[in-house]
Coordinates of C-alpha atoms in Angstrom, one line a residue:
M173 CA 28.9 181.9 171.0
K174 CA 28.1 180.3 167.6
R175 CA 28.5 183.6 166.0
I176 CA 32.1 183.9 167.2
I177 CA 33.0 180.5 165.8
S178 CA 31.6 181.2 162.4
I179 CA 33.4 184.5 162.1
T180 CA 36.7 182.8 163.0
F181 CA 36.2 180.1 160.4
I182 CA 35.5 182.7 157.7
V183 CA 38.5 184.7 158.6
L184 CA 40.8 181.6 158.4
L185 CA 39.2 180.6 155.1
V186 CA 39.9 184.0 153.6
V187 CA 43.5 184.0 154.9
F188 CA 44.4 180.6 153.5
G189 CA 42.3 180.7 150.4
C190 CA 44.1 183.8 149.2
K191 CA 47.7 182.3 149.7
K192 CA 50.0 182.3 146.4
E193 CA 50.6 178.8 144.6
D194 CA 54.2 177.3 144.6
L195 CA 55.4 176.6 141.0
T196 CA 58.8 174.9 141.8
I197 CA 59.7 171.3 140.4
K198 CA 60.9 169.3 143.4
E199 CA 62.3 166.2 141.7
I200 CA 63.2 164.6 138.4
S201 CA 63.6 160.8 137.8
I202 CA 64.7 158.6 134.9
S203 CA 62.1 155.9 134.3
T204 CA 64.7 153.1 134.8
K205 CA 67.7 152.8 137.0
E206 CA 69.5 150.2 134.8
Q207 CA 69.3 149.3 131.2
T208 CA 71.0 146.7 129.1
I209 CA 71.6 147.3 125.3
K210 CA 73.8 145.9 122.6
I211 CA 76.5 147.8 120.7
G212 CA 75.0 149.9 117.9
E213 CA 71.5 150.0 119.5
K214 CA 69.8 153.2 120.6
I215 CA 67.2 153.7 123.3
K216 CA 65.4 156.8 124.6
L217 CA 65.3 157.3 128.3
E218 CA 62.2 158.8 129.7
V219 CA 62.3 161.4 132.6
T220 CA 59.5 162.3 134.9
H221 CA 59.3 165.4 137.2
T222 CA 57.4 166.2 140.4
P223 CA 55.0 167.8 140.6
N224 CA 54.0 166.4 137.2
H225 CA 51.3 169.1 136.5
L226 CA 54.1 171.6 136.0
P227 CA 55.8 172.0 132.6
A228 CA 58.9 169.8 132.1
P229 CA 62.2 171.7 132.7
I230 CA 65.0 171.8 130.2
Y231 CA 67.2 168.7 130.7
V232 CA 70.9 168.3 130.3
W233 CA 72.1 164.7 129.5
R234 CA 75.6 163.4 130.2
T235 CA 77.5 160.1 130.0
A236 CA 80.2 159.1 132.4
D237 CA 82.2 157.3 129.7
S238 CA 81.7 158.5 126.1
N239 CA 83.6 155.5 124.8
I240 CA 80.8 153.2 126.1
A241 CA 77.7 155.1 125.3
K242 CA 76.7 158.5 123.9
A243 CA 73.9 160.6 125.3
Y244 CA 71.9 162.9 123.0
A245 CA 70.0 166.0 124.1
D246 CA 66.6 164.3 123.7
G247 CA 67.5 161.5 126.1
T248 CA 68.5 159.1 123.3
I249 CA 71.4 156.8 124.3
E250 CA 73.6 155.1 121.7
A251 CA 75.7 152.0 122.7
L252 CA 79.2 152.4 121.3
N253 CA 81.4 149.7 123.0
V254 CA 81.1 146.9 125.4
G255 CA 81.2 148.1 129.0
E256 CA 79.2 149.9 131.7
T257 CA 78.6 153.6 132.2
V258 CA 76.3 156.0 134.0
I259 CA 73.9 158.2 132.1
S260 CA 72.8 161.3 134.1
V261 CA 70.1 163.9 133.5
S262 CA 69.9 167.2 135.3
T263 CA 68.0 170.4 135.2
K264 CA 69.7 173.3 133.5
D265 CA 70.6 174.8 136.8
N266 CA 71.9 171.4 137.9
L267 CA 69.9 171.5 141.0
L268 CA 68.0 168.3 140.2
K269 CA 69.6 165.1 138.9
S270 CA 68.8 161.5 138.1
E271 CA 71.0 158.6 136.9
C272 CA 70.8 155.3 135.0
I273 CA 73.3 152.6 134.7
I274 CA 73.8 151.5 131.1
K275 CA 75.3 148.1 130.4
V276 CA 76.5 147.7 126.8
L277 CA 76.7 144.1 125.6
P278 CA 78.5 142.7 122.5
I279 CA 76.6 141.5 119.5
D280 CA 77.1 137.7 119.5
A281 CA 77.6 135.7 116.4
S282 CA 74.5 133.8 115.5
E283 CA 76.0 131.8 112.6
I284 CA 79.3 131.1 110.9
K285 CA 79.6 129.6 107.4
F286 CA 82.5 128.4 105.3
N287 CA 83.0 129.4 101.7
T288 CA 82.8 125.7 100.9
N289 CA 81.6 122.7 102.8
E290 CA 83.8 120.2 100.9
L291 CA 87.5 120.5 100.2
E292 CA 89.6 118.0 98.2
L293 CA 93.4 118.1 98.4
F294 CA 96.4 116.0 97.4
I295 CA 99.0 115.1 100.0
E296 CA 101.2 118.1 100.8
E297 CA 98.8 120.5 99.1
E298 CA 97.6 123.6 100.9
N299 CA 94.4 125.6 100.7
T300 CA 93.1 128.5 102.9
L301 CA 89.5 128.3 104.0
T302 CA 87.4 131.5 104.3
Y303 CA 84.2 132.0 106.3
T304 CA 81.5 134.5 107.0
I305 CA 80.1 135.4 110.5
F306 CA 76.5 136.5 110.9
P307 CA 75.4 139.1 111.7
D308 CA 77.9 141.2 109.9
N309 CA 78.2 143.5 112.9
T310 CA 79.1 140.8 115.4
T311 CA 81.3 142.3 118.0
Y312 CA 83.9 139.7 118.5
K313 CA 85.0 138.0 115.3
N314 CA 88.0 136.1 116.6
V315 CA 87.8 132.3 115.8
T316 CA 89.7 129.2 116.7
W317 CA 90.5 126.4 114.2
S318 CA 90.9 122.7 114.7
S319 CA 91.2 119.4 112.8
E320 CA 89.5 116.2 113.9
N321 CA 92.4 114.2 112.6
E322 CA 95.8 115.9 112.2
D323 CA 97.2 112.7 110.7
I324 CA 95.1 113.5 107.6
A325 CA 95.0 117.4 107.6
T326 CA 96.2 120.2 109.8
V327 CA 95.0 123.8 110.0
D328 CA 96.8 126.9 111.2
K329 CA 95.4 130.0 113.0
N330 CA 94.7 131.6 109.6
G331 CA 92.6 128.8 108.3
K332 CA 95.3 127.4 106.0
V333 CA 94.7 123.6 105.6
K334 CA 97.6 121.3 104.8
A335 CA 97.0 117.7 103.6
I336 CA 99.1 115.2 105.5
G337 CA 97.8 111.7 104.9
I338 CA 95.2 109.8 102.8
G339 CA 91.7 109.9 104.3
E340 CA 88.9 112.3 105.3
T341 CA 88.6 114.6 108.3
K342 CA 86.7 117.7 109.3
I343 CA 88.2 121.2 109.7
I344 CA 86.2 123.1 112.4
V345 CA 86.0 126.9 112.9
K346 CA 84.5 128.2 116.2
T347 CA 83.5 131.7 117.3
E348 CA 84.1 133.0 120.8
N349 CA 80.5 132.2 121.8
S350 CA 81.0 128.6 120.5
I351 CA 79.1 128.9 117.3
S352 CA 80.9 126.6 114.8
A353 CA 81.0 125.3 111.3
S354 CA 82.8 122.4 109.7
C355 CA 84.3 121.6 106.3
N356 CA 84.8 118.0 105.2
V357 CA 88.4 117.6 103.8
K358 CA 89.3 114.7 101.7
V359 CA 93.0 114.0 101.1
N360 CA 93.9 112.0 98.0
P361 CA 97.2 110.3 97.2
I362 CA 99.5 111.8 94.5
V363 CA 99.5 109.1 91.8
S364 CA 102.5 108.4 89.6
T365 CA 102.2 109.3 86.0
A366 CA 105.6 108.0 84.9
I367 CA 108.7 106.3 86.2
K368 CA 112.2 105.8 84.9
L369 CA 115.0 103.7 86.3
N370 CA 118.4 105.1 87.1
K371 CA 119.9 102.7 84.5
N372 CA 118.5 101.5 81.2
T373 CA 121.1 98.9 80.8
L374 CA 123.1 97.0 83.4
T375 CA 126.1 94.7 83.1
L376 CA 127.0 92.3 86.0
E377 CA 129.2 89.4 86.6
M378 CA 127.6 86.2 87.9
S379 CA 126.8 86.4 91.6
D380 CA 127.3 90.2 91.6
K381 CA 124.5 92.5 92.9
E382 CA 123.4 96.0 92.1
T383 CA 120.2 97.9 93.2
L384 CA 118.1 99.7 90.6
N385 CA 116.3 102.9 91.7
A386 CA 113.0 104.2 90.4
I387 CA 112.5 107.9 89.7
F388 CA 108.9 109.0 90.0
T389 CA 106.9 111.6 88.2
P390 CA 105.7 113.6 90.0
Y391 CA 108.6 113.4 92.4
N392 CA 106.2 113.5 95.4
T393 CA 104.1 110.5 94.4
T394 CA 102.5 109.1 97.5
N395 CA 102.8 105.4 97.0
K396 CA 106.3 104.7 95.7
K397 CA 106.1 100.9 95.9
I398 CA 107.4 99.1 92.9
I399 CA 106.6 95.6 91.8
W400 CA 109.8 94.1 90.4
S401 CA 110.2 91.1 88.1
S402 CA 112.8 89.5 85.8
S403 CA 112.0 88.1 82.4
D404 CA 114.4 85.2 83.1
N405 CA 115.2 84.3 86.7
S406 CA 117.8 81.8 85.5
I407 CA 119.8 84.7 84.1
A408 CA 119.2 87.4 86.9
T409 CA 116.8 87.8 89.8
V410 CA 115.5 90.9 91.3
S411 CA 114.4 91.5 94.9
E412 CA 111.4 93.5 96.3
S413 CA 113.8 96.4 96.8
G414 CA 115.1 96.3 93.2
E415 CA 118.4 94.5 94.0
V416 CA 119.5 92.6 90.9
T417 CA 121.7 89.4 91.2
G418 CA 123.5 87.9 88.4
I419 CA 122.8 84.1 88.1
N420 CA 124.1 82.8 84.8
E421 CA 125.5 84.2 81.6
G422 CA 122.9 85.8 79.3
E423 CA 120.6 88.7 78.9
C424 CA 117.2 89.4 80.4
V425 CA 114.9 92.4 81.2
I426 CA 114.2 93.7 84.7
L427 CA 110.7 95.2 84.8
A428 CA 109.5 97.8 87.3
I429 CA 105.7 98.5 87.6
T430 CA 104.2 101.1 90.0
E431 CA 101.7 99.7 92.4
D432 CA 99.4 102.8 92.3
S433 CA 99.0 103.4 88.5
G434 CA 100.8 100.5 86.8
V435 CA 103.2 102.6 84.8
K436 CA 106.3 100.7 83.7
A437 CA 110.1 101.1 83.2
E438 CA 112.6 98.5 82.0
C439 CA 116.3 97.8 82.3
T440 CA 118.2 95.4 80.1
V441 CA 120.6 93.3 82.1
N442 CA 123.6 91.5 80.7
I443 CA 125.2 88.9 82.9
K444 CA 128.9 88.0 82.3
L445 CA 131.1 85.2 83.5
K446 CA 132.7 86.1 86.8
G447 CA 135.3 83.4 86.9
L448 CA 136.4 79.8 86.3
I449 CA 137.8 77.1 88.6
L450 CA 139.4 73.8 87.7
S451 CA 138.8 70.5 89.4
K452 CA 142.6 70.5 90.1
F453 CA 144.7 73.5 91.1
T454 CA 147.9 71.5 91.1
H455 CA 148.3 68.0 89.6
K456 CA 150.9 65.3 89.3
M457 CA 151.0 62.7 86.5
L458 CA 153.2 59.9 85.5
I459 CA 154.9 60.1 82.1
N460 CA 153.0 58.7 79.1
D461 CA 149.7 58.8 81.1
S462 CA 146.4 60.5 80.5
D463 CA 143.9 62.2 82.9
I464 CA 140.7 64.2 82.8
I465 CA 140.5 67.8 84.1
S466 CA 137.2 69.7 84.5
V467 CA 136.3 73.4 84.5
F468 CA 133.4 75.0 86.4
Y469 CA 131.8 78.4 87.0
S470 CA 133.5 79.9 90.1
T471 CA 130.2 81.2 91.4
N472 CA 128.0 78.1 91.5
N473 CA 130.3 75.1 90.6
K474 CA 128.2 74.3 87.5
P475 CA 130.0 72.9 84.5
Y476 CA 131.4 75.5 82.0
N477 CA 131.2 74.0 78.5
N478 CA 132.8 76.6 76.3
A479 CA 136.4 76.7 77.6
I480 CA 139.5 77.1 75.4
W481 CA 142.2 74.8 76.7
T482 CA 146.0 75.4 76.5
S483 CA 149.2 74.0 77.8
S484 CA 152.2 76.3 78.3
N485 CA 154.5 73.5 77.2
P486 CA 153.0 70.9 74.9
N487 CA 156.3 68.9 75.0
I488 CA 155.6 68.2 78.7
A489 CA 151.9 67.6 78.3
T490 CA 149.1 68.3 75.8
I491 CA 145.5 69.2 76.6
T492 CA 142.5 68.5 74.4
S493 CA 138.9 69.5 74.9
N494 CA 136.4 66.8 75.0
G495 CA 133.9 68.8 73.0
T496 CA 131.9 72.0 73.2
S497 CA 129.1 70.3 75.1
S498 CA 131.6 69.1 77.8
N499 CA 133.4 70.9 80.6
T500 CA 136.3 68.4 80.5
A501 CA 139.5 68.0 78.7
T502 CA 142.1 65.2 78.4
I503 CA 145.7 65.7 79.5
V504 CA 148.3 63.5 78.0
S505 CA 151.7 63.6 79.7
K506 CA 154.7 63.4 77.3
S507 CA 157.9 64.0 79.2
V508 CA 159.2 64.8 82.7
G509 CA 158.8 68.4 83.6
T510 CA 156.3 71.1 84.5
T511 CA 153.7 72.9 82.5
T512 CA 150.6 75.1 83.1
I513 CA 147.2 73.9 82.0
K514 CA 144.8 76.8 81.4
A515 CA 141.0 77.0 80.8
I516 CA 140.0 80.2 79.1
S517 CA 136.5 81.6 78.8
A518 CA 134.9 81.7 75.3
D519 CA 135.3 85.5 75.2
G520 CA 138.9 85.3 76.3
V521 CA 138.3 87.5 79.4
K522 CA 138.5 85.0 82.2
Q523 CA 140.9 82.1 82.8
T524 CA 142.0 79.7 85.4
A525 CA 145.1 77.5 85.6
C526 CA 146.5 74.3 87.0
Q527 CA 150.2 73.6 87.6
L528 CA 151.0 70.2 86.2
N529 CA 154.1 68.2 87.2
V530 CA 155.0 65.2 85.1
T531 CA 157.3 62.6 86.7
D532 CA 158.7 59.2 85.9
D533 CA 158.9 58.1 89.6
I534 CA 155.8 56.1 90.4
R535 CA 156.7 56.2 94.1
E536 CA 155.3 59.7 94.3
F537 CA 151.8 58.1 93.8
I538 CA 152.2 55.4 96.4
N539 CA 150.9 56.2 99.9
L540 CA 151.8 54.3 103.1
E541 CA 150.0 54.3 106.4
I542 CA 150.6 52.5 109.7
I543 CA 147.7 50.6 111.3
T544 CA 147.9 49.4 115.0
S545 CA 145.6 47.9 117.5
G546 CA 146.2 47.8 121.3
N547 CA 149.9 48.5 121.1
T548 CA 152.2 49.3 123.9
I549 CA 155.4 51.3 123.5
I550 CA 158.2 51.0 126.2
N551 CA 161.2 53.1 125.6
G552 CA 160.6 53.0 121.9
F553 CA 160.0 49.2 121.8
V554 CA 156.6 48.4 120.2
I555 CA 154.6 45.5 121.6
G556 CA 151.4 44.4 119.7
D557 CA 149.9 44.2 116.3
A558 CA 151.3 46.6 113.7
Y559 CA 150.5 46.7 110.0
S560 CA 151.5 48.8 106.9
K561 CA 148.8 49.8 104.5
I562 CA 149.9 50.6 100.9
S563 CA 147.7 52.5 98.4
N564 CA 148.2 52.8 94.7
N565 CA 147.1 56.3 93.7
S566 CA 148.5 56.1 90.2
K567 CA 146.7 55.0 87.1
Q568 CA 149.2 52.2 86.6
T569 CA 149.2 48.7 88.0
I570 CA 152.2 47.7 90.1
L571 CA 153.4 44.3 91.2
L572 CA 154.2 43.9 94.9
T573 CA 157.1 41.4 95.3
A574 CA 158.2 41.6 98.9
F575 CA 157.4 43.1 102.3
Y576 CA 159.8 43.5 105.3
I577 CA 159.5 44.6 108.9
I578 CA 162.8 45.8 110.2
D579 CA 164.0 46.7 113.7
G580 CA 164.6 50.5 113.7
Y581 CA 167.6 50.1 116.0
S582 CA 169.5 47.0 114.9
G583 CA 168.3 47.0 111.3
N584 CA 167.5 43.3 111.6
I585 CA 164.6 41.9 109.6
V586 CA 162.0 40.7 112.2
A587 CA 159.3 39.6 109.7
M588 CA 159.0 39.3 105.9
S589 CA 156.9 37.9 103.1
T590 CA 157.4 37.2 99.4
D591 CA 154.1 35.3 99.2
S592 CA 152.5 36.2 95.9
S593 CA 149.1 35.3 97.3
K594 CA 149.5 38.1 99.9
L595 CA 151.4 40.4 97.5
G596 CA 150.9 40.3 93.8
T597 CA 149.4 43.0 91.6
L598 CA 148.0 46.3 93.1
L599 CA 145.6 47.9 90.7
P600 CA 145.1 51.7 90.3
G601 CA 143.2 53.0 93.3
A602 CA 143.6 49.7 95.2
T603 CA 145.0 49.2 98.7
T604 CA 146.3 46.3 100.7
N605 CA 148.1 45.7 104.0
L606 CA 150.5 43.4 105.7
G607 CA 151.7 43.1 109.3
T608 CA 152.1 40.9 112.3
K609 CA 152.3 40.9 116.1
L610 CA 155.4 42.6 117.3
N611 CA 157.4 41.7 120.4
S612 CA 159.6 44.5 121.6
V613 CA 160.6 45.8 118.1
Y614 CA 162.2 49.3 118.3
Y615 CA 160.2 51.7 116.1
P616 CA 159.8 49.2 113.3
I617 CA 160.4 50.1 109.6
F618 CA 157.9 48.8 107.1
R619 CA 159.4 48.3 103.6
W620 CA 157.6 47.3 100.4
I621 CA 159.3 46.1 97.2
F622 CA 157.4 46.4 93.9
T623 CA 158.0 46.5 90.2
W624 CA 156.6 48.8 87.5
N625 CA 157.5 49.3 83.9
N626 CA 160.2 46.7 84.2
K627 CA 161.9 48.5 87.1
S628 CA 162.1 47.6 90.8
Y629 CA 161.2 50.1 93.4
Q630 CA 161.5 50.3 97.2
I631 CA 159.3 52.4 99.5
E632 CA 159.2 52.4 103.3
H633 CA 158.0 54.2 106.4
Q634 CA 158.7 54.0 110.1
Y635 CA 156.6 53.7 113.2
E636 CA 156.6 57.0 115.0
K637 CA 156.0 58.2 118.6
K638 CA 152.3 58.7 118.2
S639 CA 149.0 56.8 118.6
Y640 CA 147.6 54.9 115.6
F641 CA 144.1 53.5 115.2
T642 CA 142.6 51.0 112.8
P643 CA 140.6 53.0 110.2
K644 CA 137.0 51.8 109.6
S645 CA 137.9 51.6 105.9
V646 CA 140.3 48.7 106.6
K647 CA 138.0 45.7 106.6
K648 CA 140.8 43.0 106.9
L649 CA 144.3 43.0 108.3
N650 CA 146.6 40.5 106.5
K651 CA 149.3 38.8 108.6
I652 CA 152.6 37.8 107.2

C-alpha cells in the first residue's frame, strides 16, 4: 500500500514540476493617484508592474488636457496652467492602464515692492508709481490700489497718484493673495513766488469803493490769502477782501502781502472829492443884512476849507470867504432880488449852490403860532384860553406896539393891548406871546402891530378848526 502512494506522489511531482512558466504582466500602477504641483514645475511619475520580477513593458504616457499639463515619454509631467487634468500611462498594446490626477496650482506672490517708498508732490501734481512682484514668475500679477486718505492723494487703477490736499497719506498696492506694499506720499502746498495787482494806480472819490484783485505766480498757488493794509487809513481803507474805500482827499498806498511767502505788491490810491453840500440850500435875507454860510464834504459832513465862493449877481448879494482855514463865507445882501451863491472845490471840479432871495419885507421872517389850553369849540365859537406866539426869525430887532384879538365873524375887537411892558422890543431869535380867556369868540383873529426901520407893519393869523396844544417850550403865557 505504501508503495502505491509513493508512486502516485512521484508521478504528480513529475507532472507539475515540468509545467511551463507564465511570463505575462498582469497589472501596471502609477505610484500616486493624485499629485499637486505648481505652474512651471516638473515631476516624474513612477510606475510599477506585476509581477515585478518581469521586465518593465514599454509605457505610453498621455494627458487629458495638454493645456494644463504635458506628459513626456519617460513619465515626466510639466505643469503648464492652473487647473486639473488626468495623466494616464498604458502599455503599448493598451491592455493595461493606470491614471493619476494632476492638480496645477498658481505660483503665488511672496513679495511686492515699490520703486520708491517715499513720494513728495505738490497739490495737483501727478506721478505714477511702479512696483515689482516676487517671484518673477508669479502666476497672477493683477493688483489693487488704494489710498488711506483720498482728501490728500488719490490713486487710479494704473498706479497714477494725484495730489489733492496738504498732508501725508499712504498709497497701498495689494496682490490677489493679499501681499501688499505701501508708499508714503507727502503733499506740499504750491507756494507763491510773486503777485501783482490788477491795478497799479486807483482813483476814487470819497466814499466810493473798488476791490483790488491779486494775481498769483504760479497761478495755482495753494494758499491765496492776502494780508491787505493801507499806508494811511484816514485817506483810504482796505478790507480783508481787498475792497478799497475812499475816506478823505489825498494819496496813499494799498499794500498786498501773501500769507504763504510774504511777497508783496502795491497800488497807489488817489482819493478825490466826491461832492460838496451847503448849510443852506435855499436862503432868505433882509436887505442890507449879513449872514454866514458853510460848506461841507457831502460824504461825511466834515468842513471843506478850500472852497471858492461866488455870487451870480453881486448887485443882489456878495459872498466873501472867511479864510482858507475856514469852511464859512459871509453873505452881504445889497438889494431886493434873487442870486445864486456857489461853493466850488479848489480844483474847480465840484460845486454846490444855494438860491438866495433878498427882500425888504421883514414880515417874511416873523412866525406866528396859536397856543390853547382846554378849549371848547361850539359851532366855531371858541371858549377858553387862547394865545398867539410871535417869533422874530430875522437878524433885526423889531418893536411890538399893539396886539388885538378880533372876532372872526363880526370883526369886533374883543381884547387888545398897547402895554409896552408886555410888548416892546423883540430881539433877533426871541419869542413872546399874548392872549386871554375867550368867551364864545368866533374863530378869533390875532393881530400884531410892530415897527422896523421906521415903518409900521401888521401881521395876523386866525384860529382854525383843529386842536392846539401848549408847547413845552412856552414857559409863560402872558395875558392881556
